[in-house]
Coordinates of C-alpha atoms in Angstrom, one line a residue:
X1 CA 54.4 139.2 98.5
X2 CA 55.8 138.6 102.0
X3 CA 53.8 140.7 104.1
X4 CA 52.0 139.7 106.9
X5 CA 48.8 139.7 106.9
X6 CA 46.1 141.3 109.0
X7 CA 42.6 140.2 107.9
X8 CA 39.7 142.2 109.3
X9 CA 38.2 139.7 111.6
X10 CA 34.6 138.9 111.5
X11 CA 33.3 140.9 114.5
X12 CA 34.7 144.0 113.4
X13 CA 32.8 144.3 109.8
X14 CA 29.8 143.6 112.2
X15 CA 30.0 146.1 114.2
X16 CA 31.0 148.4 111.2
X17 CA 27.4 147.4 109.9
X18 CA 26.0 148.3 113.3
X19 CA 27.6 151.9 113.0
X20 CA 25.4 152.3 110.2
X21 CA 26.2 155.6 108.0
X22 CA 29.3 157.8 109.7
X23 CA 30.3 160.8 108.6
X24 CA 34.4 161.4 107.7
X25 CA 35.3 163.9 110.9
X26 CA 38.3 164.7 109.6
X27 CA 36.3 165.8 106.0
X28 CA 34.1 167.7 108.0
X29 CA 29.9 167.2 106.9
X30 CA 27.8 164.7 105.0
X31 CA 28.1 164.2 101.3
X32 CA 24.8 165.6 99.4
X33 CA 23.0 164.1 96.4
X34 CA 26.1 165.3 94.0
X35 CA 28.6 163.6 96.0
X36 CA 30.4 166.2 98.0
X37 CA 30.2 167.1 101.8
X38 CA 28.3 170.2 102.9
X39 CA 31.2 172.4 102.9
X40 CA 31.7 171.7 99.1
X41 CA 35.0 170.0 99.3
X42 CA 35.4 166.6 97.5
X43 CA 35.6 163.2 100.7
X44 CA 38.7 161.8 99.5
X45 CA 39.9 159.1 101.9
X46 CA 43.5 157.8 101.3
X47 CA 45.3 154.4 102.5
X48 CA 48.4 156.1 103.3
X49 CA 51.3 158.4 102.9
X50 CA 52.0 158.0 99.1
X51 CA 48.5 158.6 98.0
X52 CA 47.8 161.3 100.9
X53 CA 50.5 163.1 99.0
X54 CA 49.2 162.6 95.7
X55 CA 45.5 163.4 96.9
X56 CA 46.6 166.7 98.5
X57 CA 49.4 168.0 95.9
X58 CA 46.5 167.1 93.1
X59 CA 43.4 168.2 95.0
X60 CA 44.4 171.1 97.0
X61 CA 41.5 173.5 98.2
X62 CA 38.9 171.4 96.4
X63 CA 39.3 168.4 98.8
X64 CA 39.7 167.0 102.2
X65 CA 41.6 164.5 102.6
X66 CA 41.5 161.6 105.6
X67 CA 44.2 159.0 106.1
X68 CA 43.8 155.9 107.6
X69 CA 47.6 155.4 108.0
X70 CA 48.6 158.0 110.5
X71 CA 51.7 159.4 111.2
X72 CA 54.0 156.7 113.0
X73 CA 52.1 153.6 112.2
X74 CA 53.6 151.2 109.8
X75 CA 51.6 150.9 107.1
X76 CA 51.9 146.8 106.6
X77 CA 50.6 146.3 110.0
X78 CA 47.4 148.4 109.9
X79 CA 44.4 147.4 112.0
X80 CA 41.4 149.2 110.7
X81 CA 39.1 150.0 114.1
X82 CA 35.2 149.8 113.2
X83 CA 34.4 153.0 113.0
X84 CA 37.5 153.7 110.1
X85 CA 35.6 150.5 108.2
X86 CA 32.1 152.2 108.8
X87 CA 33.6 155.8 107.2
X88 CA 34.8 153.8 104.5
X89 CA 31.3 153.9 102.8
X90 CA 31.1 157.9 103.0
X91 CA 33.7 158.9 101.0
X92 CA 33.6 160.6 97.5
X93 CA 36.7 159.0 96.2
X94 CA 39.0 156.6 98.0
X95 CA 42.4 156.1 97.1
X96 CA 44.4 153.1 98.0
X97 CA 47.9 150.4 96.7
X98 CA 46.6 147.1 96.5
X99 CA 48.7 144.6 98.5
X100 CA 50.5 147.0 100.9
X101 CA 48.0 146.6 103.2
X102 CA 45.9 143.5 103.7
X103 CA 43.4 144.6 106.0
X104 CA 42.6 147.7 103.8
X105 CA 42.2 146.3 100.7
X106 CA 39.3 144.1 102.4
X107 CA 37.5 147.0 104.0
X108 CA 37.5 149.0 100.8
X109 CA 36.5 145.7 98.4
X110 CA 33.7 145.7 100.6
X111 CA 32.8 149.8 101.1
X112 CA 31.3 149.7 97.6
X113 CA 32.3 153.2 96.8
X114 CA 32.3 154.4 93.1
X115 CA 35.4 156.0 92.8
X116 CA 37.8 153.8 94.6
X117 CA 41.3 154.0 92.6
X118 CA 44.1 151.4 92.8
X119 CA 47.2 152.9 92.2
X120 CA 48.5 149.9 91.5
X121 CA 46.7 150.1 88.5
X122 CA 48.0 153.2 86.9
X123 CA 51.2 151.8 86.0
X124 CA 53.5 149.0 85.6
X125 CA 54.5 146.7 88.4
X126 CA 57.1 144.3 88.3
X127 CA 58.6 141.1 90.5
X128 CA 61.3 142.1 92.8
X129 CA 63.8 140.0 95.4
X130 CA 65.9 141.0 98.5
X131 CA 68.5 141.6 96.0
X132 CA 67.6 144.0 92.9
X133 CA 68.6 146.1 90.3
X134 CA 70.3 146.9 87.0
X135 CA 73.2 144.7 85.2
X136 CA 76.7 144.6 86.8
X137 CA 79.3 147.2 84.8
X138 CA 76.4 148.9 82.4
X139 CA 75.8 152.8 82.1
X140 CA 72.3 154.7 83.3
X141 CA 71.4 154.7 80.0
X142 CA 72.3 151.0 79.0
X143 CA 70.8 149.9 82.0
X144 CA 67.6 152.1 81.2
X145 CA 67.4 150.1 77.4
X146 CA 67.4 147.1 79.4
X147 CA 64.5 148.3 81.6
X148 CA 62.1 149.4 78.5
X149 CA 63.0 145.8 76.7
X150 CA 61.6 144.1 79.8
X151 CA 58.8 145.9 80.0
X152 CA 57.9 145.4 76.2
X153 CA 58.2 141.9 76.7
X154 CA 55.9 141.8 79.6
X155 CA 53.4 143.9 78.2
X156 CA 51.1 141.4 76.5
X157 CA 48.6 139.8 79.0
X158 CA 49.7 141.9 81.9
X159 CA 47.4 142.3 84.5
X160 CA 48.3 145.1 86.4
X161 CA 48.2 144.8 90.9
X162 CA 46.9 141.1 90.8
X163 CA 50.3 139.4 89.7
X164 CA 51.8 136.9 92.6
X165 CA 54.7 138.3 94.2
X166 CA 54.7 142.0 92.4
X167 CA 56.4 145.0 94.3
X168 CA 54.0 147.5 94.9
X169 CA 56.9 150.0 96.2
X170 CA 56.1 152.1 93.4
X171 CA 56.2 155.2 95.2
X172 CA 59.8 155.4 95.1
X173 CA 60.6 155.2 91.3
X174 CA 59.7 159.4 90.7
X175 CA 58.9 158.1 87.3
X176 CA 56.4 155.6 88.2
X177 CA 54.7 157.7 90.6
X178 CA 54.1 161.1 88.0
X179 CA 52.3 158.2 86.2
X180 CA 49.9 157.4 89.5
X181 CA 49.9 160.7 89.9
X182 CA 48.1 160.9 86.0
X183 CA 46.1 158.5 87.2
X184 CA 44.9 160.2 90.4
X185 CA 44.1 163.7 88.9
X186 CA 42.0 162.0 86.2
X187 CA 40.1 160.3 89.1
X188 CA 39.6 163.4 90.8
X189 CA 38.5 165.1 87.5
X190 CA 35.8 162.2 86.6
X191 CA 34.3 162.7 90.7
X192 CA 34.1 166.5 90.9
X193 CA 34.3 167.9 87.0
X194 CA 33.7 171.7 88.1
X195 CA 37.1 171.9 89.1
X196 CA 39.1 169.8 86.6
X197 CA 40.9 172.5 85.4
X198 CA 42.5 173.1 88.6
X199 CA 43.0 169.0 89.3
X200 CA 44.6 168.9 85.9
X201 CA 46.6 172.2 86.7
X202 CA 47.8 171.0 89.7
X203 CA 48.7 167.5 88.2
X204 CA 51.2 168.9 85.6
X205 CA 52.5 170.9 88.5
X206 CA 53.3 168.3 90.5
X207 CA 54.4 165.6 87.5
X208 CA 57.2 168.5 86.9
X209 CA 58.5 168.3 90.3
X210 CA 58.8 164.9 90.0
X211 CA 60.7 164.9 86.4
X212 CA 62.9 167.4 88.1
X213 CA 63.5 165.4 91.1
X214 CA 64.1 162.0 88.4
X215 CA 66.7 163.9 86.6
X216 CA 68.6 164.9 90.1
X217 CA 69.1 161.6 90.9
X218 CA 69.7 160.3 87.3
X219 CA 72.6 162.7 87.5
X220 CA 73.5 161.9 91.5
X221 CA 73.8 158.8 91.1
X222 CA 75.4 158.7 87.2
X223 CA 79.0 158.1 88.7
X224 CA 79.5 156.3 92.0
X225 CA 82.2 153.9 93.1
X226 CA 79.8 151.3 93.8
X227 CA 76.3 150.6 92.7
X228 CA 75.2 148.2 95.6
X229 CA 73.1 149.4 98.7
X230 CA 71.6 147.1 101.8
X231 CA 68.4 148.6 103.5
X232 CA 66.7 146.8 105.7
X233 CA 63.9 145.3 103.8
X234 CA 63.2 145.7 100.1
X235 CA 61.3 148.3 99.4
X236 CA 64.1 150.3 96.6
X237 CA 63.4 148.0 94.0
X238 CA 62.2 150.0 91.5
X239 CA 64.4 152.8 92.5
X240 CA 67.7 150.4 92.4
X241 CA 66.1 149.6 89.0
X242 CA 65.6 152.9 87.4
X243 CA 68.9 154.8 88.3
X244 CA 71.5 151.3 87.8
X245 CA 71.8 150.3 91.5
X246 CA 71.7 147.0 93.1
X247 CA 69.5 147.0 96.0
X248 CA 70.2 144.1 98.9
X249 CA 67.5 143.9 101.4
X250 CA 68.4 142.2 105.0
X251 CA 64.6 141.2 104.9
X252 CA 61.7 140.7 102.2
X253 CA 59.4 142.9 101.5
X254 CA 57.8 142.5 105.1
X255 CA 60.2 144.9 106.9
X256 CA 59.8 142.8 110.3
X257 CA 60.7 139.4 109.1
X258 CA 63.7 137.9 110.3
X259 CA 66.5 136.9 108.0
X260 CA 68.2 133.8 108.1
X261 CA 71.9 133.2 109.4
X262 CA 72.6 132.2 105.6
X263 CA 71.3 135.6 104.4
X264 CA 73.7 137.6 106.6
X265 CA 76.4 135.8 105.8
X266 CA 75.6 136.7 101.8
X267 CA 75.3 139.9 102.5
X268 CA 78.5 140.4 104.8
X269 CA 80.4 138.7 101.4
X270 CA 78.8 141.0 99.2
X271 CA 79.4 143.5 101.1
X272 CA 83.5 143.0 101.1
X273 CA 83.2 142.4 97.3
X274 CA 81.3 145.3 96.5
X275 CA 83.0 147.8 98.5
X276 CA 80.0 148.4 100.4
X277 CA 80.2 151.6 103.1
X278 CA 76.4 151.7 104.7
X279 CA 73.2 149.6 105.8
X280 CA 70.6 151.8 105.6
X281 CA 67.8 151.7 107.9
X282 CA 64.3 153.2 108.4
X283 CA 62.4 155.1 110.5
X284 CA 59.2 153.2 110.7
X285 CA 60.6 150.1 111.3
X286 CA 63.6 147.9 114.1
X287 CA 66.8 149.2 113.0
X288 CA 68.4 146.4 115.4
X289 CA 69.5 143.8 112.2
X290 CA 71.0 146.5 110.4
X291 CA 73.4 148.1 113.1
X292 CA 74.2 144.3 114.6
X293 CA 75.1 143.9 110.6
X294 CA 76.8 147.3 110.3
X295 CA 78.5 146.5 113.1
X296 CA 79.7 142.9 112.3
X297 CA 81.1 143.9 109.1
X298 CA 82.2 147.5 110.0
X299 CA 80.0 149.4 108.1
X300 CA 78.7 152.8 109.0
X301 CA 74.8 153.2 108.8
X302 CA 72.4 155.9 107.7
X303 CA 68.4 156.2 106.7
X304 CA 66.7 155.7 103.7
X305 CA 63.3 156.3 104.1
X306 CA 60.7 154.6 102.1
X307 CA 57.9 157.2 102.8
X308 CA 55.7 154.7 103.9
X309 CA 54.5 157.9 106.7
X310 CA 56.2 161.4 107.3
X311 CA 56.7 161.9 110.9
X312 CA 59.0 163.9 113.4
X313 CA 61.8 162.2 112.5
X314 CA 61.8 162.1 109.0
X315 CA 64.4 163.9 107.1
X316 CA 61.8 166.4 105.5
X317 CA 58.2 167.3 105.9
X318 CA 56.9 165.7 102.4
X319 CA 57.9 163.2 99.7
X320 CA 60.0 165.8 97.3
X321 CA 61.7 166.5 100.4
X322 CA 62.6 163.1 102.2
X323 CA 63.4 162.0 98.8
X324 CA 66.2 164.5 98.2
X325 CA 67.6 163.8 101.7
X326 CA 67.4 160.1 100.3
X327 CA 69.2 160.8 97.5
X328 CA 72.0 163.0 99.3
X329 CA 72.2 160.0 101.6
X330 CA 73.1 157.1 98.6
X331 CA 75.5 160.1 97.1
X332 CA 77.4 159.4 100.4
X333 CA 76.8 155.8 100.7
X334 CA 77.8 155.0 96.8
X335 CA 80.8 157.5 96.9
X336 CA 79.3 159.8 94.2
X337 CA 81.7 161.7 92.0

């Protein structure tokens, strides 16, 4: 994956070790001998947005939940202070997506705590490019066949987060993530089993929302009068995947790499060929190559958030939410009918 690294340097574990013990502020109290603070609520400690959400929705009055994304920062460049390493090692249940964030899936290889899920491991990841999606001219449904052949042919030998160059954008397929979301509520029933009924209660909840919010944009984005998007970097891969779209990403997956002349040109040709009307940008990241490219090819331009973080600016105040403002924004782009 093309994402720039940011390895915890030396000097910083140290003084981590020198911090000793600290307690989670944000979680409020020390765990006791059954693994949950003094005010009774589980430690959960969560990379960033995605798995906040998942940790909160699932969890709800039973934990406390501490991100060490917060609001604003972009996720792929997170620099983990000493003190966040340090806390690391107090949590009850830590919940992370291996290969989003380099310097975080160091910390937490090396905090040693029991229940530490990858939720790249509770479902299936696949190899995407800067330009991604289903087959030129075929229906939802075709395209969806397509979709479950590949993965039957991948299934043997498959080893889940630790394949070179998979996308770990899973967040944004609502299919893929009611499976992390299984995944999550079965983690939180295995750390605090006196309240897995309401973990497993709140699970289906929340795996309904998100079949609801898979068949809105199944339907949304059935008819359109063209199937091809460009974002800024390629984060929609599974999404472009699951509903028939093309995705074309000005960048990688690194959304502050620099394209090459060659790649704008392919994209202002596809463009023209495709009957492309909007770049799409982001809000955590420059939106200065997609407006010079809007502008160059006279396209409009919108945002299509990949919920890496939810801050003032996002179109909605959680992931159902910025999702559907996603979706009402390819409607538009796509000329839905």
């Amino acid at each position: 994956m093309n994402v720039r690294r940011r390895l915890i340097s030396t000097t910083a574990l140290a003084a981590a070790s020198t911090l000793g013990i600290v307690t989670l502020s944000a979680c409020g109290g020390t765990s006791d001998a059954a693994g949950k603070s003094s005010d009774g609520k589980l430690d959960v400690v969560a990379s960033f947005y995605p798995v906040q959400y998942l940790a909160e929705q699932i969890g709800g009055g039973h934990v406390a939940v501490n991100t060490l994304t917060k609001p604003g920062v972009e996720p792929h460049d997170l620099e983990l202070k000493p003190k966040q390493i340090g806390e690391l090692g107090e949590a009850d249940v830590i919940l992370y997506l291996k290969g989003i964030q380099p310097a975080v899936d160091e910390a937490i290889a090396q905090a040693g705590v029991k229940n530490t899920v990858d939720a790249a491991t509770l479902t299936e990841l696949e190899a995407h490019g800067t330009g991604t999606g289903g087959h030129e001219g075929e229906t939802a449904e075709e395209h969806a066949e397509h979709a479950g052949e590949g993965h039957a042919e991948e299934e043997a030998g498959h080893d889940h987060g630790s394949e070179a160059g998979a996308d770990p954008h899973i967040w944004l397929d609502p299919v893929k993530y009611a499976e992390v979301a299984k995944g999550v509520g079965t983690a939180l029933e295995k750390a605090d089993p006196a309240h897995a009924a309401d973990y497993k209660q709140n699970t289906d909840a929340l795996v309904k929302k998100l079949g609801d919010l898979n068949t809105d944009f199944a339907n949304g984005l059935k008819n359109t009068t063209t199937k091809t998007f460009i974002t800024t970097h390629s984060a929609f891969g599974y999404l472009a995947e699951r509903y028939g779209l093309d995705q074309e990403g000005i960048s990688g997956m690194d959304p502050e790499s620099e394209p090459s002349p060659a790649r704008i040109k392919e994209l202002q040709d596809k463009a023209k060929k495709e009957k492309v009307t909007t770049v799409f940008f982001e809000t955590l990241a420059s939106d200065k190559t997609a407006k010079t490219l809007a502008s160059d090819t006279g396209l409009k331009t919108d945002v299509l958030d990949p919920l890496e973080g939810i801050t003032d600016t996002s179109k909605g105040d959680d992931y159902i939410e910025v999702m559907r403002s996603n979706l009402a924004a390819l409607q538009k782009a796509l000329g839905a009918k």
